[in-house]
Structure formats: C-alpha cells, structure tokens
CSV table of C-alpha atoms in Angstrom, one decimal:
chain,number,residue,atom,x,y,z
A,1,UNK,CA,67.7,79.4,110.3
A,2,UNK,CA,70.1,80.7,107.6
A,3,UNK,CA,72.7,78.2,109.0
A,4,UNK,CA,71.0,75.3,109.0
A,5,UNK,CA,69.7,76.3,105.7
A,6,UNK,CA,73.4,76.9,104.8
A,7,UNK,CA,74.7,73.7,105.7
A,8,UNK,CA,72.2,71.8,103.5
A,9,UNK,CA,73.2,73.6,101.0
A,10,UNK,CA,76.6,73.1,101.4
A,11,UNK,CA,76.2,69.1,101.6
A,12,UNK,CA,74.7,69.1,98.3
A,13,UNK,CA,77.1,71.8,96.6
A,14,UNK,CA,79.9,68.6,96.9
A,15,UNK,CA,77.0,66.0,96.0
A,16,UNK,CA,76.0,68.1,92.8
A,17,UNK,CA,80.0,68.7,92.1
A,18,UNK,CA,80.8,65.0,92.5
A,19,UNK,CA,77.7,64.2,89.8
A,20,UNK,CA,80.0,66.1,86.9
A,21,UNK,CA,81.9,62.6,86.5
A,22,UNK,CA,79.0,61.0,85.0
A,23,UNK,CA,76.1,64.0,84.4
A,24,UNK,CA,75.7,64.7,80.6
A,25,UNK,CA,75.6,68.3,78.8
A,26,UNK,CA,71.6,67.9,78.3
A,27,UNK,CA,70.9,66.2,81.7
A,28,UNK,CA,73.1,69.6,83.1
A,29,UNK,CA,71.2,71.4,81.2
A,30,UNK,CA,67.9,70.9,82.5
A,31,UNK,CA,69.1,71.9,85.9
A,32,UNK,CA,70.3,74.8,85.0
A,33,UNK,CA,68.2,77.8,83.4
A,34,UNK,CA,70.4,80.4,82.1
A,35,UNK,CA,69.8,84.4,81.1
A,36,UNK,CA,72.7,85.1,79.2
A,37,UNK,CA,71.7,88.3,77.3
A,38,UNK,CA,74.6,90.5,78.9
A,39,UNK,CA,77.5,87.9,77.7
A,40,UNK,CA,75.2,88.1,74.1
A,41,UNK,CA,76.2,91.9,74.0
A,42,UNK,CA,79.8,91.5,74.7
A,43,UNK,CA,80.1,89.0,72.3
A,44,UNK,CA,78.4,90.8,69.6
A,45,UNK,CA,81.0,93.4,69.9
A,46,UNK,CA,84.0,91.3,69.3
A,47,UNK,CA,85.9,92.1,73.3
A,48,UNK,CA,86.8,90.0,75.1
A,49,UNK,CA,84.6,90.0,78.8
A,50,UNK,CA,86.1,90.0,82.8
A,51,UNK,CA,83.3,87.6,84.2
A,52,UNK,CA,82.8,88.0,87.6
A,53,UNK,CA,80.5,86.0,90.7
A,54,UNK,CA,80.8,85.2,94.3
A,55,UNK,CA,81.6,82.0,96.5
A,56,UNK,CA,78.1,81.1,95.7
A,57,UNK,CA,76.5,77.2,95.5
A,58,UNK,CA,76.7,75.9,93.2
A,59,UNK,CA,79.8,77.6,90.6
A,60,UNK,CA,81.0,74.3,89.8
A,61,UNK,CA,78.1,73.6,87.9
A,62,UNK,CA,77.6,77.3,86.6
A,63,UNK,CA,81.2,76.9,85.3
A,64,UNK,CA,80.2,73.5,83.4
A,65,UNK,CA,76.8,75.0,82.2
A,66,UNK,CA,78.1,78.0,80.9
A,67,UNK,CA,80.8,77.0,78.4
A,68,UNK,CA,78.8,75.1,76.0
A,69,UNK,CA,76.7,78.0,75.3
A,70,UNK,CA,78.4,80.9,74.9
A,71,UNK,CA,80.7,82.1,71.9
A,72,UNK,CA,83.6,82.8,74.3
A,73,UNK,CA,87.0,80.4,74.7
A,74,UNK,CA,85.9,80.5,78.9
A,75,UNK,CA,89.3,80.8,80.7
A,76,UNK,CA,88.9,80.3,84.3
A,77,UNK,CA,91.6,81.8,86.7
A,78,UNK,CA,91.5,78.5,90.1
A,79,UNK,CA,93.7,78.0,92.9
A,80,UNK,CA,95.2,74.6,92.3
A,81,UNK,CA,94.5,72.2,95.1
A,82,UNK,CA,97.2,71.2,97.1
A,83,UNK,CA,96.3,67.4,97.2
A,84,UNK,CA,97.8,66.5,93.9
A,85,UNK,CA,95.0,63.8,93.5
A,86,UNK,CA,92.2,65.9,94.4
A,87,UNK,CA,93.4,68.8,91.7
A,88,UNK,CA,93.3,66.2,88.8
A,89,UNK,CA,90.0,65.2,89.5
A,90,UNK,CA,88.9,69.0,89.8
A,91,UNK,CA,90.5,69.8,86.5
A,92,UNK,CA,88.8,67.0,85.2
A,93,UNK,CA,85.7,67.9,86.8
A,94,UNK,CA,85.9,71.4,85.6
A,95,UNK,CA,87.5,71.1,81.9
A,96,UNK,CA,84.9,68.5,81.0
A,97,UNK,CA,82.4,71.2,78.8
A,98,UNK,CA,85.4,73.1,78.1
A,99,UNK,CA,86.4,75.8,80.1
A,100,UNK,CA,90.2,75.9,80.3
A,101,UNK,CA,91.2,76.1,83.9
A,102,UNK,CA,94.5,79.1,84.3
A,103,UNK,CA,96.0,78.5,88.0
A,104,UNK,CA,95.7,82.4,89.4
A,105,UNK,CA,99.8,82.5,90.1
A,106,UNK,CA,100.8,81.6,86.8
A,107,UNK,CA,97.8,83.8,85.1
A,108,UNK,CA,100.2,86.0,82.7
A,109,UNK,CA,102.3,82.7,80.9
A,110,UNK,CA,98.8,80.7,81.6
A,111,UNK,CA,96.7,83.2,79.5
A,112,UNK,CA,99.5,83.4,76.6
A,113,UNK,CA,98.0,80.8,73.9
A,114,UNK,CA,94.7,83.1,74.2
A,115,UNK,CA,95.4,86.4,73.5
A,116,UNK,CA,94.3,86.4,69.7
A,117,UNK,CA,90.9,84.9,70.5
A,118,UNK,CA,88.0,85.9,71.9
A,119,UNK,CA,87.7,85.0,75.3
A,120,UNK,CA,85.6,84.8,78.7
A,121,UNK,CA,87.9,85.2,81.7
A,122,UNK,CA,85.9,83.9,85.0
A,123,UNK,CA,87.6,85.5,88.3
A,124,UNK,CA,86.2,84.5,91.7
A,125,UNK,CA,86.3,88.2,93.2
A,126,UNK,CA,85.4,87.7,96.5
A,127,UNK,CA,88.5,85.8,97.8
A,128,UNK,CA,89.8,87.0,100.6
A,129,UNK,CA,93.1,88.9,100.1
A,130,UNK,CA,96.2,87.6,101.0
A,131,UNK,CA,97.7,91.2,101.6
A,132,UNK,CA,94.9,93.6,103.3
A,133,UNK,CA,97.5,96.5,102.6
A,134,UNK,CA,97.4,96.1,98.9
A,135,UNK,CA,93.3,95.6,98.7
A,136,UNK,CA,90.3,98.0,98.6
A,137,UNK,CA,88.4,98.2,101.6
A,138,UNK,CA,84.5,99.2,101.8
A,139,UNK,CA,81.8,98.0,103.6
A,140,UNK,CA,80.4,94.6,102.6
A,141,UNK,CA,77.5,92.9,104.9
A,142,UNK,CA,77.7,95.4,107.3
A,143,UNK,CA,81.4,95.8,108.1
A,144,UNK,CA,84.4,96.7,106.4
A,145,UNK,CA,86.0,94.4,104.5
A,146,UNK,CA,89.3,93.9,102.2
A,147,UNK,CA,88.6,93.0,98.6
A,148,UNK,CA,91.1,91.9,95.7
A,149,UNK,CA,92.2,94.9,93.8
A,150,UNK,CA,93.2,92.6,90.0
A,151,UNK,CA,89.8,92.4,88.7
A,152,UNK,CA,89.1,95.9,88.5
A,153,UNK,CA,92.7,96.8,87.8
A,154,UNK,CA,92.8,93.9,84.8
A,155,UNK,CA,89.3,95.3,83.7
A,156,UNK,CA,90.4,99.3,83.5
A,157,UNK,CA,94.0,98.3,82.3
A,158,UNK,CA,92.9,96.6,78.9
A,159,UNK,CA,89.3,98.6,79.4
A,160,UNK,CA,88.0,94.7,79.2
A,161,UNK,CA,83.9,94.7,79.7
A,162,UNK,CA,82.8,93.4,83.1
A,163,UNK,CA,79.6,91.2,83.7
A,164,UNK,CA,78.3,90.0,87.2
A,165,UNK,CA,76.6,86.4,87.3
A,166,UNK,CA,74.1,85.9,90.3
A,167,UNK,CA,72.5,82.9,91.3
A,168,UNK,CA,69.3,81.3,92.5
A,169,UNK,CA,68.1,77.8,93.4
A,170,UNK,CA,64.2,77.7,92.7
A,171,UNK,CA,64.2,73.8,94.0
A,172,UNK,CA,66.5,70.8,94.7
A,173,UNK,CA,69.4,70.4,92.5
A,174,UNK,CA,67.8,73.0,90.1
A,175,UNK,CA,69.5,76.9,89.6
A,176,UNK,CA,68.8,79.9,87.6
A,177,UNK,CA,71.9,82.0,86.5
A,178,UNK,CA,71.4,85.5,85.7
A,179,UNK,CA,74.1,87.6,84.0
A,180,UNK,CA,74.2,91.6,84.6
A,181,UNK,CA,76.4,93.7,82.9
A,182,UNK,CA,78.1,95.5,85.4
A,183,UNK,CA,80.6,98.2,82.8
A,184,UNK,CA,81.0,98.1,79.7
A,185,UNK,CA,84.1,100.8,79.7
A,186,UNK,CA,85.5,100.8,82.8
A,187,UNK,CA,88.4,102.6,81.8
A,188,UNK,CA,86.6,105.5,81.6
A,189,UNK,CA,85.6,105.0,85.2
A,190,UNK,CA,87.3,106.2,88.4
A,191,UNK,CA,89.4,103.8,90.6
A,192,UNK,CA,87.0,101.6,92.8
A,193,UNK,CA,83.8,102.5,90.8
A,194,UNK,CA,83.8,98.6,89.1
A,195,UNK,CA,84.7,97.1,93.0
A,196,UNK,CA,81.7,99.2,94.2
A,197,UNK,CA,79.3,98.2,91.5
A,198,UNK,CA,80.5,94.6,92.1
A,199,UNK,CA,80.1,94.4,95.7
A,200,UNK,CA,76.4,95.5,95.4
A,201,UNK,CA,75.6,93.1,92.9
A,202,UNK,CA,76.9,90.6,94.8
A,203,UNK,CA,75.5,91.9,98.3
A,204,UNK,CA,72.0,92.6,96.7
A,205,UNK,CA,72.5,88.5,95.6
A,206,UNK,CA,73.3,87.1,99.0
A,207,UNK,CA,70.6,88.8,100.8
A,208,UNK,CA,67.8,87.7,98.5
A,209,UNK,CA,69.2,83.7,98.7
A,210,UNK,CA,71.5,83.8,101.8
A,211,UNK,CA,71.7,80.3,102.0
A,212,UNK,CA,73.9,79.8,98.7
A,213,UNK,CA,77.2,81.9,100.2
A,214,UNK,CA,80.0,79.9,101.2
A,215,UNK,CA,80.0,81.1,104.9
A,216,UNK,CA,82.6,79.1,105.7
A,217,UNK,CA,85.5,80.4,103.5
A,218,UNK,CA,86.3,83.0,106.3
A,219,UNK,CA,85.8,86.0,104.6
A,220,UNK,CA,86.4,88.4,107.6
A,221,UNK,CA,90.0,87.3,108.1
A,222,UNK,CA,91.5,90.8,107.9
A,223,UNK,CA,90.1,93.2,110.4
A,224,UNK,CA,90.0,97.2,109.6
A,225,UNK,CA,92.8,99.3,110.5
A,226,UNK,CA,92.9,102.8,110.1
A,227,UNK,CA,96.1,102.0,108.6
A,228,UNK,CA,94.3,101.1,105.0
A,229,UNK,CA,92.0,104.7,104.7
A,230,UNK,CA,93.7,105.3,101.7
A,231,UNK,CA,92.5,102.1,100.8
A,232,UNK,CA,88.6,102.9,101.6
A,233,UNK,CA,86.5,103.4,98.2
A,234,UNK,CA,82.9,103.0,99.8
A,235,UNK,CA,81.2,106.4,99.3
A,236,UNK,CA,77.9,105.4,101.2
A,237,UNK,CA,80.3,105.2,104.5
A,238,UNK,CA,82.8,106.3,105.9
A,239,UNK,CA,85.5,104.0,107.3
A,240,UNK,CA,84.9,103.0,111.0
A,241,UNK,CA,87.7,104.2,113.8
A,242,UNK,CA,89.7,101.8,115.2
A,243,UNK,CA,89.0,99.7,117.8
C-alpha cells in the first residue's frame, strides 16, 4: 500500500517540479502553508542557521516557497546534474524565488561572496555517503545505516544553529512545512548528539507520511560492518554483529 501510494507521489513530485517554469509566487503560495517560527528565532538573533530536511516530496517546491519569506540570503548546497541541459533548467527552476544554488564539491569558494551576510544554508542530510568509513552509523528505519558526517561537523565547527523542516501533504498538490529547531548551540554538544536529534526528526516524519520519502534513492547502499563501531553514535542500540 505504501508503494503504490509512493509511486503516485513520486509521478506528481516531477509534475509539481516541472509547474515552477510558469507557477507564480502567490499561486505557490497557496499550495504551500508554512510554520516558520523556529527560522523567526534564528533570525532574530542575527546567526546565521544550518537548515536541514530529508529526500522528502516535494523539496523542490519547499525550496521555492521558502525564500521569499524568510530574512535569510537561502544558500542551497545541490549536486549538479550531469546532463548539462537538464542542470540549467534545475538552476533555473530552483533560483527563480531566489535561493542561490552552491554545488556541494565546490561549497568552500561557492559560499565565499556570503560570509558577511546573514544567511540560510539548506543541506540535504540524508544522502547516502560516498565513504561509509568516514560516516556515522546508527540505526535509522530499523537497521543500521551510514549518515554524512559535514552537517553536524559544519554546525559544531562555527557553532551555527540547526533547524529540521518536515513535511506533510494534507491533499493534492497542497503541503504544509513545519520547521523544528533542532540545536541552537551545538557546539556545546557532544559528537553525534545533532545526527541523533536529526535522524529522529526525520524518522518520526516518514513514519507519520511514508509516502513522501524518496524510496528510490537507495539509501541502504552501504551495509554494516563491524569495521565502522567506532563510527556507531546510536545510544538506543547497540550496533548489530556481523553477518
């Protein structure tokens, strides 16, 4: 049931992403209800804010909604397409309410004209890591599974508050985004407390609306190893043996 559901919502995810070439600001607007109060209290402090979600339907339109009404410059860190077509009309598609699009291996010249401003910097944290020796491993969905280690280390280095965005689909072509402050020090924190915190959020998310994960983006590529239990931060479980 949650497949079939799934692949619905995966057919319209590309519709709805496709519509940003001729949608408006208001018409996006009404599709999207927003609770931003935890970006508010960021901003009202005068840091700069990690923001971070999931491969969840549909962030193409939460990163168009969003923009417009916040405070923040919103910097969003992407992995450029490698159709060289296809990753014009994505920027395009993406830069049109004016987020700012930083390709992910490039971030530290990409993020260089920003530095003196007060920004937003989105980060898809759920990608699957391209090295599971350099991740942090802890159980996600019931089974262990590598997770990028630069969002929390980026956070705790520049001790840069961290907010969660969830999302919802209440009908058709309609979403609620919900933002959750997640730390607002996390330098103060130890190592793999804002990873743990994460992951829950974004566990607690995809059980209550299962049909919005990208499924498909083959999350479970790495498979445990007793090799990484230095690497295990989960502290509801302890790391499975071997198989």
């Amino acid at each position: 049931a949650i497949a079939r559901r799934f692949y619905r919502r995966f057919t319209d995810n590309w519709i709805e992403s496709l519509k940003l070439l001729s949608i408006s600001e208001k018409g996006l607007a009404e599709r999207i209800t927003l609770d931003l109060e935890a970006l508010h209290t960021v901003y009202a402090t005068g840091r700069n804010v990690h923001f971070l979600m999931g491969h969840q339907f549909n962030w193409e339109w939460a990163n168009a909604a969003i923009p417009p009404r916040i405070g923040f410059k919103t910097l969003v860190a992407y992995s450029p397409i490698t159709n060289k077509i296809i990753d014009r009309l994505f920027l395009y598609l993406r830069q049109r309410f004016g987020a700012v699009m930083l390709p992910y291996n490039d971030m530290t010249r990409a993020m260089l004209p920003y530095r003196r401003i007060q920004y937003l910097l989105a980060l898809v944290a759920d990608q699957n890591p391209h090295n599971p020796r350099k991740s942090y491993w802890l159980n996600f969905l019931g089974q262990p599974t590598a997770f990028v280690q630069g969002p929390e280390k980026g956070a705790r280095l520049g001790n840069i508050p961290v907010v969660n965005l969830s999302f919802s689909r209440p009908r058709r072509g309609h979403y609620h985004l919900q933002t959750d402050l997640v730390d607002m020090n996390p330098a103060t924190g130890s190592e793999g407390e804002l990873t743990r915190k994460y992951v829950a959020l974004l566990e607690e998310n995809i059980r209550l609306h299962p049909e919005l994960y990208l499924w498909s983006h083959k999350r479970w590529k790495h498979n445990w190893s007793e090799a990484y239990e230095k690497l295990w931060i989960d502290k509801n479980g302890k790391p499975p043996l071997s198989r």
